[in-house]
Short mmCIF file of C-alpha atoms in Angstrom, two decimals:
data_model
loop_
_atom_site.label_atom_id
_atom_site.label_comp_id
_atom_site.label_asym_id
_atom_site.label_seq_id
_atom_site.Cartn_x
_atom_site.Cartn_y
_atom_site.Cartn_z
CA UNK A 1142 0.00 0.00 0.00
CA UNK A 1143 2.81 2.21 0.72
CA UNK A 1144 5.21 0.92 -1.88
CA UNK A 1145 3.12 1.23 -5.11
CA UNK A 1146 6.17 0.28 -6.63
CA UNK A 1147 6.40 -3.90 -5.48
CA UNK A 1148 3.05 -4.31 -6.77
CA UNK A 1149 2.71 -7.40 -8.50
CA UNK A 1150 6.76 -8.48 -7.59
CA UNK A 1151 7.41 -10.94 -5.49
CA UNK A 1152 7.59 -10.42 -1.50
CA UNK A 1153 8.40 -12.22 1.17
CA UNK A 1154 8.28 -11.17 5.39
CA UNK A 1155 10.43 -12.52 7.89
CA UNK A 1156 9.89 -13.83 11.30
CA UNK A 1157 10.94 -12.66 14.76
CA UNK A 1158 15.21 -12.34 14.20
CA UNK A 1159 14.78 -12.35 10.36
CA UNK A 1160 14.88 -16.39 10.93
CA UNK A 1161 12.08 -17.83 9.03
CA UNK A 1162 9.72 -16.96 5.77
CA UNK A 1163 6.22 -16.17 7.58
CA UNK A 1164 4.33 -14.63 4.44
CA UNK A 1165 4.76 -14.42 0.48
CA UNK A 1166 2.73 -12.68 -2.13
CA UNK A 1167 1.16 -14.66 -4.79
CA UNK A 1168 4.47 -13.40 -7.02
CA UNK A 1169 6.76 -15.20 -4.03
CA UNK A 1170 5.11 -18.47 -4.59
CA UNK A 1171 5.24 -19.05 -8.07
CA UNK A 1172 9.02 -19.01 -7.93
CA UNK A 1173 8.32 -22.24 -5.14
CA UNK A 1174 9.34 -20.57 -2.03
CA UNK A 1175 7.92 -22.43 0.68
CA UNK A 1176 6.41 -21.08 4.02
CA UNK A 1177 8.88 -21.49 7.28
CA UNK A 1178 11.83 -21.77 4.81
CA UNK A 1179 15.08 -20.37 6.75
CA UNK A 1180 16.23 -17.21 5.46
CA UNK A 1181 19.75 -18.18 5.45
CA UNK A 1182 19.06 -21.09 3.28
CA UNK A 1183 17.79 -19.66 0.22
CA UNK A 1184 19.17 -15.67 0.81
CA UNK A 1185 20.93 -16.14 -2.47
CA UNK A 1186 18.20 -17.17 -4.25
CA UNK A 1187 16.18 -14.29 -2.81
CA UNK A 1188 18.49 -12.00 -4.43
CA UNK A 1189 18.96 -13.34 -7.94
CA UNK A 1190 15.38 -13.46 -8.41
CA UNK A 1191 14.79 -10.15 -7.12
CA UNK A 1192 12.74 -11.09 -4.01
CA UNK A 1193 11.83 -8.07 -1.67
CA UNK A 1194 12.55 -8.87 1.89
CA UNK A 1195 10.55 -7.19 4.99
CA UNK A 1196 11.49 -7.98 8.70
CA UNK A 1197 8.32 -8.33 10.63
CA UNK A 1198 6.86 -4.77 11.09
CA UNK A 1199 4.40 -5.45 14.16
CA UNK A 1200 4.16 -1.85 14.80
CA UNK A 1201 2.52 -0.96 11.45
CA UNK A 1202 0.57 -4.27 10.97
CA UNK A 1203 -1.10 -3.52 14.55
CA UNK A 1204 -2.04 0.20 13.11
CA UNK A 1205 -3.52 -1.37 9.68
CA UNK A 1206 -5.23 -3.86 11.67
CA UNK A 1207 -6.86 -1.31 13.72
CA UNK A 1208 -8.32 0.77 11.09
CA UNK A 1209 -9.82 -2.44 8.89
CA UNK A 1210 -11.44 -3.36 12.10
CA UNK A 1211 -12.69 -0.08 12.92
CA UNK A 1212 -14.33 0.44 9.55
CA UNK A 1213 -16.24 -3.35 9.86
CA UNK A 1214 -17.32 -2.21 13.39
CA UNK A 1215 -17.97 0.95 11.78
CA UNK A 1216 -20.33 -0.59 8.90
CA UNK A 1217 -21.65 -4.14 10.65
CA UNK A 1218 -23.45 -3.98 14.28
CA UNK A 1219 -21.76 -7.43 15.46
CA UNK A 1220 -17.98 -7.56 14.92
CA UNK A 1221 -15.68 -9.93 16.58
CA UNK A 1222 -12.06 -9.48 16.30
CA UNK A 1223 -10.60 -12.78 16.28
CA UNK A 1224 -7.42 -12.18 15.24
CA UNK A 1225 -4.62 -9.54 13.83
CA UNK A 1226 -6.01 -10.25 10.36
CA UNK A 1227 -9.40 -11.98 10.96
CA UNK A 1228 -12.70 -11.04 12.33
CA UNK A 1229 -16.21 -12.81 12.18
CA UNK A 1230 -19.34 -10.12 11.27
CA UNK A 1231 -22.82 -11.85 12.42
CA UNK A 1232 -25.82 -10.46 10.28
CA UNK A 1233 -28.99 -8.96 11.26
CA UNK A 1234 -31.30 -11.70 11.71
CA UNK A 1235 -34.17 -11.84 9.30
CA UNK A 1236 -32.74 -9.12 6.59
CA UNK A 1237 -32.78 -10.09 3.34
CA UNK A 1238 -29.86 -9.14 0.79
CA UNK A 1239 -27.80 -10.08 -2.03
CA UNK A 1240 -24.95 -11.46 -0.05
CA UNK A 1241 -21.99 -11.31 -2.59
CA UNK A 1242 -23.14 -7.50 -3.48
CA UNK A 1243 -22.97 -7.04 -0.05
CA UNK A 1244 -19.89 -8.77 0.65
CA UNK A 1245 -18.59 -6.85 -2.42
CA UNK A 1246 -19.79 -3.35 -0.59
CA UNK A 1247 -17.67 -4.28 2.69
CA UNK A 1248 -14.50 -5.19 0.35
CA UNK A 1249 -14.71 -2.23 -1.42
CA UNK A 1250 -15.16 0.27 1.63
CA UNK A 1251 -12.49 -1.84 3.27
CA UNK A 1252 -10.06 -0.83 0.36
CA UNK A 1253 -10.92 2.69 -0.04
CA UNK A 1254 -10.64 3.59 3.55
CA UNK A 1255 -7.53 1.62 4.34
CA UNK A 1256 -5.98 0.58 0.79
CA UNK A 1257 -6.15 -3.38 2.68
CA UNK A 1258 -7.50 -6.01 0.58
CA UNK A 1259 -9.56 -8.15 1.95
CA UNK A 1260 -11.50 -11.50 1.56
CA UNK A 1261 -15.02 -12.54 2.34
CA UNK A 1262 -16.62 -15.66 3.18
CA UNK A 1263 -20.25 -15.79 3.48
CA UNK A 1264 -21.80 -19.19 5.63
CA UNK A 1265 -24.38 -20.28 8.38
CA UNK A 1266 -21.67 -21.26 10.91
CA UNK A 1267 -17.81 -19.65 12.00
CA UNK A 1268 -16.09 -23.02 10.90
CA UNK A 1269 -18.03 -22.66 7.53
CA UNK A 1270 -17.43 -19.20 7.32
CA UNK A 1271 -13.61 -19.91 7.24
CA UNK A 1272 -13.84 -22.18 4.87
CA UNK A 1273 -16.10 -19.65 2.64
CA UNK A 1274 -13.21 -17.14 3.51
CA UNK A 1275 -10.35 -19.66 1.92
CA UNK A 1276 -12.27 -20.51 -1.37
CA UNK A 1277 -12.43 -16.31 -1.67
CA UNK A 1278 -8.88 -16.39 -1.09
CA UNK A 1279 -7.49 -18.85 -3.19
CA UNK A 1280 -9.87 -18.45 -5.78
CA UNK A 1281 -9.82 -14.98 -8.24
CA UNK A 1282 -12.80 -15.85 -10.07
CA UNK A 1283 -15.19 -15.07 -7.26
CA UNK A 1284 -13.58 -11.52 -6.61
CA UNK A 1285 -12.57 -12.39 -2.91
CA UNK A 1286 -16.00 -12.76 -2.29
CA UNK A 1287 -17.77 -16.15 -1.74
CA UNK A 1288 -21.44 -16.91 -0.58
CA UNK A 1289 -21.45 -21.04 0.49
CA UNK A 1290 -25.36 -20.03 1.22
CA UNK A 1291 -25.92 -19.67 -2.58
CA UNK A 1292 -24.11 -23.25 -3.45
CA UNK A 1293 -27.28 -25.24 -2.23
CA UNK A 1294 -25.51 -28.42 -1.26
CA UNK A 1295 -22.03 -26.73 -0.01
CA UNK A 1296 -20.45 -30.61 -0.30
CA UNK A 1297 -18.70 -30.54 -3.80
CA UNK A 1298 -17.15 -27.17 -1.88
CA UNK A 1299 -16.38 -29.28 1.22
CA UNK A 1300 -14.67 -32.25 -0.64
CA UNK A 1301 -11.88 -30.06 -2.52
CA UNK A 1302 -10.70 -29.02 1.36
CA UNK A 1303 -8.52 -31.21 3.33
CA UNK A 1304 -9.68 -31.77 6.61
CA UNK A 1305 -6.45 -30.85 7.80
CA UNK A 1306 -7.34 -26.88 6.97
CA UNK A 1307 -10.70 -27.27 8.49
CA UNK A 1308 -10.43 -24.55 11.85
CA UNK A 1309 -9.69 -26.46 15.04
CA UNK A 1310 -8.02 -29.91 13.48
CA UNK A 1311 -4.63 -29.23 13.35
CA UNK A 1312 -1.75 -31.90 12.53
CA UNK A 1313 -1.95 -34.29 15.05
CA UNK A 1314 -5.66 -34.69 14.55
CA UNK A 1315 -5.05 -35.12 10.57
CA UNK A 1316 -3.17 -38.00 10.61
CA UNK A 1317 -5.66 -39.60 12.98
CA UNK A 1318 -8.57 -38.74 10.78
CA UNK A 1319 -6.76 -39.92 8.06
CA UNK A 1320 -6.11 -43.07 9.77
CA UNK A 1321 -9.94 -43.72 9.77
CA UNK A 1322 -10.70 -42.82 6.24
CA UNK A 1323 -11.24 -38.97 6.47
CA UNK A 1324 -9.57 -36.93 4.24
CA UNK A 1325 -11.74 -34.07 3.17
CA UNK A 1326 -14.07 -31.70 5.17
CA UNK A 1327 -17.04 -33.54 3.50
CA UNK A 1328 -15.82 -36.78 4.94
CA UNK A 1329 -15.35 -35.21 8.41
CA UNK A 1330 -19.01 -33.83 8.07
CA UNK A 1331 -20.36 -37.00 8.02
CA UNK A 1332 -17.84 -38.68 10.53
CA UNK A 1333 -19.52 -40.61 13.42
CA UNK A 1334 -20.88 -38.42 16.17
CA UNK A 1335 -19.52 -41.29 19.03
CA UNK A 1336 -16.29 -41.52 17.40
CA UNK A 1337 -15.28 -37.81 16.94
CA UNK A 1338 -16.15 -37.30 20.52
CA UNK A 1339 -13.96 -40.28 22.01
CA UNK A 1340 -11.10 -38.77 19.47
CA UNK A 1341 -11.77 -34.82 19.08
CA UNK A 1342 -13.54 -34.54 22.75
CA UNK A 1343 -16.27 -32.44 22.72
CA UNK A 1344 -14.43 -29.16 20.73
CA UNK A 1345 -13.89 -31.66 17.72
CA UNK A 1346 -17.90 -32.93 17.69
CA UNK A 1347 -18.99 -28.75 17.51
CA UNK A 1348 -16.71 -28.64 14.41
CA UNK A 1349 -18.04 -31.56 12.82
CA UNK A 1350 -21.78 -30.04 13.68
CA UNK A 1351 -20.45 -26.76 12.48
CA UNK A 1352 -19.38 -28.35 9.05
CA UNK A 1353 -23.00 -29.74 9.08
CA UNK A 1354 -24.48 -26.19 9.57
CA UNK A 1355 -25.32 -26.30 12.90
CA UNK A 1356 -24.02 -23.27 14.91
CA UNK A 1357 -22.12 -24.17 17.75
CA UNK A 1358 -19.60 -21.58 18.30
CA UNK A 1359 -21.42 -18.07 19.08
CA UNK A 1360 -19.98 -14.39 18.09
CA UNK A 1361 -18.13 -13.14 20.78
CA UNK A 1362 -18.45 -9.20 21.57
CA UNK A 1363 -14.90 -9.11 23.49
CA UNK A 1364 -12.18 -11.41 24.09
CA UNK A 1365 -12.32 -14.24 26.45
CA UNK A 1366 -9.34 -13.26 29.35
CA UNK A 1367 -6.34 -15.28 29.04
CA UNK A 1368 -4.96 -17.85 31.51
CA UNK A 1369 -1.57 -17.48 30.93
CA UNK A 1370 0.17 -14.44 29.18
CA UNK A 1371 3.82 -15.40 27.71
CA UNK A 1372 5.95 -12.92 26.24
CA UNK A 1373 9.45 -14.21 24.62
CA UNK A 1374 12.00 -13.65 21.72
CA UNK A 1375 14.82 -14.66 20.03
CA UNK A 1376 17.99 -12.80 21.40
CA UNK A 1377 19.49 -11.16 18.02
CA UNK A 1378 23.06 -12.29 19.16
CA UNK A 1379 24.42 -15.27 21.80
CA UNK A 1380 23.91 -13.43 25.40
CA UNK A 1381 25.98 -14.79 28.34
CA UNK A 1382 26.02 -11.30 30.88
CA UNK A 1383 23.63 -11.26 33.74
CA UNK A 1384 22.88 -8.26 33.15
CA UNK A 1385 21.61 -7.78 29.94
CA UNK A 1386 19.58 -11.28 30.72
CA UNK A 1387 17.90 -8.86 33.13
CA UNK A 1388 17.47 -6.33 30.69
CA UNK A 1389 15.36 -8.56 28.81
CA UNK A 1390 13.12 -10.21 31.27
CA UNK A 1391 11.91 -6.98 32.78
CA UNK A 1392 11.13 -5.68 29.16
CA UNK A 1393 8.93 -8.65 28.76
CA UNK A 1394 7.48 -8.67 32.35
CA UNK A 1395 6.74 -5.09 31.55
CA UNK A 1396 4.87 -6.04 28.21
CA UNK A 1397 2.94 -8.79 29.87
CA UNK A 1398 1.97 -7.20 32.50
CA UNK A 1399 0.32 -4.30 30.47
CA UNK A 1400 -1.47 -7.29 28.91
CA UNK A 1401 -2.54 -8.28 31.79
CA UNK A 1402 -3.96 -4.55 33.09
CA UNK A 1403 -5.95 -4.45 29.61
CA UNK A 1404 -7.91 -7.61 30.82
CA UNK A 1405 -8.57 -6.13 34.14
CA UNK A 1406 -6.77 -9.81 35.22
CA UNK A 1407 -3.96 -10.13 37.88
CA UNK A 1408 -1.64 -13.15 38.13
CA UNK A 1409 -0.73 -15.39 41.45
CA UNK A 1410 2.76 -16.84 39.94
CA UNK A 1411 5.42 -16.28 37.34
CA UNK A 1412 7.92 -18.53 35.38
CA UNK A 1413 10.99 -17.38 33.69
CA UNK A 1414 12.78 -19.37 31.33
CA UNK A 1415 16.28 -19.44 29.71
CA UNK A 1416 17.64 -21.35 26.89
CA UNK A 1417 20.68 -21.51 24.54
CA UNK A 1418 20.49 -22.62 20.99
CA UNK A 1419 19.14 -26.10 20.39
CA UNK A 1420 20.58 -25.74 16.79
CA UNK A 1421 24.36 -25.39 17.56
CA UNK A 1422 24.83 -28.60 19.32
CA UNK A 1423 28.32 -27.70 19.47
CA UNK A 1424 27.69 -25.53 22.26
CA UNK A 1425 27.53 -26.28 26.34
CA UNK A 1426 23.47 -26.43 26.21
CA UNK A 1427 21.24 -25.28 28.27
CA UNK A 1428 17.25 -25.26 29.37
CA UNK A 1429 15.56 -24.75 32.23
CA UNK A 1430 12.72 -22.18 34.06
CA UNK A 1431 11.21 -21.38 37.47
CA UNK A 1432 8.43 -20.81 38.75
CA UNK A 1433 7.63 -17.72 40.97
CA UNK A 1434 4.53 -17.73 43.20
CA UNK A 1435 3.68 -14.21 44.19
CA UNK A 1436 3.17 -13.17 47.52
CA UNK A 1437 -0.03 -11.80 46.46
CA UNK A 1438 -2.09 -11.47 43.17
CA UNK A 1439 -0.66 -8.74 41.34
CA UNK A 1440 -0.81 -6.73 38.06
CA UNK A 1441 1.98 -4.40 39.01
CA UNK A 1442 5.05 -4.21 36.81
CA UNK A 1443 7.15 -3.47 39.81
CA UNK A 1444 6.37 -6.06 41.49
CA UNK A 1445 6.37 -8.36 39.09
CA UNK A 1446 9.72 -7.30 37.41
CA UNK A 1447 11.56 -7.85 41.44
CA UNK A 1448 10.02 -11.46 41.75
CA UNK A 1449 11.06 -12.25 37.57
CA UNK A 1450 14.66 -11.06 38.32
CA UNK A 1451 14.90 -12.99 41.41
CA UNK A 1452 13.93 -15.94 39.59
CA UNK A 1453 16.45 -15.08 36.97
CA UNK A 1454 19.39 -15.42 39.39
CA UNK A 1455 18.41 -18.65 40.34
CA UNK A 1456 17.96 -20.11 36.95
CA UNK A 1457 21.65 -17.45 35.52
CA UNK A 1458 24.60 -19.89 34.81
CA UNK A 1459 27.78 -18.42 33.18
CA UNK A 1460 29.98 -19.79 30.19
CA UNK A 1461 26.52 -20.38 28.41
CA UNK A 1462 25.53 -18.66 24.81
CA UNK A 1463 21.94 -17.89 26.13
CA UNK A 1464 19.51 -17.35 22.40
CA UNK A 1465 16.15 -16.89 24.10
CA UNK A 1466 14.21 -15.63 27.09
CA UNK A 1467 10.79 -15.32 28.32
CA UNK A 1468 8.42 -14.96 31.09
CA UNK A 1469 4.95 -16.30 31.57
CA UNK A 1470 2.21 -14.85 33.86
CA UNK A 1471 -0.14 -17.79 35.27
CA UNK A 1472 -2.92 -18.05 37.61
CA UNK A 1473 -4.83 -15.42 36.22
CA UNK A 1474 -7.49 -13.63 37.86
CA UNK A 1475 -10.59 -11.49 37.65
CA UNK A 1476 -8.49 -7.89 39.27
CA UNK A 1477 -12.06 -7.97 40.62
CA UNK A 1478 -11.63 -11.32 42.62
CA UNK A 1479 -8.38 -9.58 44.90
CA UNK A 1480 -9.00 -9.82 48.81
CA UNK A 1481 -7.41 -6.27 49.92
CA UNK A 1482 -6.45 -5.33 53.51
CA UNK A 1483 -7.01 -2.15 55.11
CA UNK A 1484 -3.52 -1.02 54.85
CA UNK A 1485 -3.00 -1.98 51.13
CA UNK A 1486 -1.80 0.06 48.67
CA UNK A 1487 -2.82 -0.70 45.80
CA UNK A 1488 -4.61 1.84 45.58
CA UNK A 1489 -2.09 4.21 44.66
CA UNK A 1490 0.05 1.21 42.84
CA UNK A 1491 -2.91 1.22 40.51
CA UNK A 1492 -3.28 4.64 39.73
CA UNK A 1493 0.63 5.18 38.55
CA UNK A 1494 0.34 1.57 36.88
CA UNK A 1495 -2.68 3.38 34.97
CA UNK A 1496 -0.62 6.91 34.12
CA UNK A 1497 2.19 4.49 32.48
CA UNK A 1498 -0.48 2.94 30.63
CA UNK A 1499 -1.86 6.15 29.50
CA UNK A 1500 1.23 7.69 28.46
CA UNK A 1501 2.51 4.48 26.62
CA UNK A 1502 -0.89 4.32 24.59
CA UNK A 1503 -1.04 8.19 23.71
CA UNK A 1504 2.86 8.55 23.02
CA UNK A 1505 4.33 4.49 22.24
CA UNK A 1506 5.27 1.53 23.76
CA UNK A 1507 8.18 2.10 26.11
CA UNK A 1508 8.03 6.31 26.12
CA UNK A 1509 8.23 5.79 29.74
CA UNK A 1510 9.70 2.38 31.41
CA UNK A 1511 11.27 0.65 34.56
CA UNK A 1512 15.15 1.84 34.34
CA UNK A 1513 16.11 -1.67 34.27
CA UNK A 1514 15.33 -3.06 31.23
CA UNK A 1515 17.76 -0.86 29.53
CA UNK A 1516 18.18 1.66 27.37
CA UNK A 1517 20.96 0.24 24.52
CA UNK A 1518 19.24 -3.24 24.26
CA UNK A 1519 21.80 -4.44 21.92
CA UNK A 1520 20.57 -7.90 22.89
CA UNK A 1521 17.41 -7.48 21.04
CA UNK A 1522 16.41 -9.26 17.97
CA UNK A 1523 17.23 -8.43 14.52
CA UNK A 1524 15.79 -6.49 12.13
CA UNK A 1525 17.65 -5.96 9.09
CA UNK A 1526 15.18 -5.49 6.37
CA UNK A 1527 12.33 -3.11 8.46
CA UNK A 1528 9.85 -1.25 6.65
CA UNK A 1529 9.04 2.45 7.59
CA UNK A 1530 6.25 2.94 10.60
CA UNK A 1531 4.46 4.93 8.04
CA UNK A 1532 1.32 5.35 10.21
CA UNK A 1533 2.70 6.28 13.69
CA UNK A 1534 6.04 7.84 13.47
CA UNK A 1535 5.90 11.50 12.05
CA UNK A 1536 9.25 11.64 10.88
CA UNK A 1537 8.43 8.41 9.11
CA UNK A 1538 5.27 9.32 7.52
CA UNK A 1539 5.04 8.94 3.86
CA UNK A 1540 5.82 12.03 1.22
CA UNK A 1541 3.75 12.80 -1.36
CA UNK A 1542 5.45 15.18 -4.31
CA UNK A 1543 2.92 16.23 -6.85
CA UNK A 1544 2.99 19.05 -9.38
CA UNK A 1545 0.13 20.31 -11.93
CA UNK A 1546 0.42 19.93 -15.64
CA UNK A 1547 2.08 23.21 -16.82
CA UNK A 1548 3.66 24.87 -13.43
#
């Protein structure tokens, strides 16, 4: 959208430390390059065919996100955001419309307000609905639009799909499907009801009644609360200081926990983990986390940043090349649900935990920030081939040089 001048050449973005291929454009995969490929495998080829390489831009793909979510809520009543790139739209009962005109109508306003492209799947259930969504997708005739209502019998559509991309069986599930003779999402439609529950508990029986038409899983208006929050990455360089081990778990204890103040949640423990690189066997290796239960149920970065680092210490061994970190937040909690005393205060904990919240939201992520997880963060993962922030940085914003005919 930004770089009118890679349309139609091929693309390719990078995952976290520019280690993996996580996306290609249609232009990427006709010249065969495969999803999860290592970068440093096929770099060369990259280059003599002219591939474009992005490191992953989360910054700017949050922003975009934003706004093509903001104009579905803006033109559909019932909107639920399942995902970075995917939301589910539930119709007014009883209204009667052309549903690939209107599908067509969202698309278009979709494009014009945000220049995203978008695909549309039309269908009486959510599983259905994704599978709508992937035949708009992968098929140009239908204009990323696709109505499954307006198929009558939807199972010469069902047959083409491998059960394995039906939502909710994922690989292990597959090859036990397959085992029994079910290869397609037409054969798992008419799988036995007993024997889908004994193998797929109860969660693979609604997809199976989904398939069928049968609406199992409702629209949700907001975002179930999360159990566990983990935050982790890929150290952009072996670590092996102390210090800069700290660095990094209180920048990620300081991201979760603002995860964990947008649920309104608190958490009762913590674990931090440390591990060196699995891949360079020639290395002294190295794996292991802790658990941290909190003296009390907490979403304060503070406090959760002293009982992480203490944790750290037990789990630090020098001589090791340390490639990742993380911390997870567990026991998670209604804030609601927290017994207080009549000395506590959290009171005023939760009032500054609320300005740094504030302040991070209206200026960025990290504007203000616990001393301790560094300023330098050389440790951090790389980035070599980033994209502009077009959409939130002003000195990054996009220039636009036009003259009239004549002057």
């Amino acid at each position: 959208m930004f770089r009118p001048d890679l349309w139609e050449k091929p693309i390719v973005v990078l995952s976290n430390n520019d280690g993996n291929i996580i996306a290609r454009s249609n232009e990427a995969k006709a010249l065969g390059i495969k999803m999860g490929e290592p970068y440093f495998k096929i770099e060369s080829f990259l280059k003599k065919n002219r591939v474009k390489v992005f490191s992953s831009n989360y910054t700017l793909y949050g922003d975009m996100s934003h706004r093509v979510m903001s104009v579905l809520q803006h033109l559909e009543p019932e909107v639920e955001i399942y995902s970075i790139d995917e939301a589910f739209i539930s119709l007014p009962a009883g209204k009667t419309f052309d549903l690939t005109e209107h599908g067509h109508n969202i698309r278009n306003m979709v494009r014009q307000w945000t220049g995203i492209p978008v695909s549309i799947g039309f269908a009486p259930t959510k599983t259905l609905a994704k599978l709508a969504n992937r035949v708009a997708k992968k098929n140009p005739q239908y204009q990323g639009v696709f109505d499954l209502t307006a198929q009558g019998d939807a199972d010469e559509i069902l047959a083409r799909i491998e059960v394995g991309d039906v939502w909710g069986i994922g690989r292990q599930y597959s090859k036990k499907l397959n085992s029994r003779g079910i290869f397609s999402a037409r054969d798992l439609k008419y799988a036995n009801d007993t024997w889908i529950r004994k193998q797929l508990t109860v969660m693979g029986l609604r997809t199976v009644w989904e398939l069928r038409g049968i609406p199992c899983i409702p629209i949700e208006d907001a975002p179930a609360a999360k159990k566990g929050i983990i935050t982790s990455k890929s150290f952009g360089r072996p670590v092996t200081s102390l210090a800069e081990l700290q660095e990094a778990v209180a920048t990620y204890v300081s991201r979760a926990a603002e995860k964990l103040r947008s649920q309104q949640s608190i958490a009762n423990s913590l674990h931090v983990f440390l591990a060196t690189n699995v891949f360079k066997p020639e290395k002294p290796q190295y794996s292991k986390s802790i658990m941290v239960t909190l003296p009390e149920p907490t979403a304060s970065t503070s406090v959760l940043i002293k009982h992480a680092l203490k944790g750290l210490k037990e789990l630090y061994r020098p001589g090791y090349d340390f490639q990742k970190a993380g911390v997870m937040l567990a026991e998670i909690i209604p804030a609601s649900c927290r017994q207080r005393s009549l000395f506590d205060p959290i009171k005023s904990d939760k009032d500054l935990m609320n300005a740094l919240d504030r302040i991070n939201r209206k200026w960025g992520a990290n504007t203000v920030r616990y001393a301790v997880s560094g300023f330098k963060k050389s440790w951090t993962f790389r980035r070599d081939h980033l994209s502009r922030a077009y959409t939130t940085r002003w000195d990054q914003l996009p220039v636009v040089k036009a003259s009239l005919p004549g002057i």
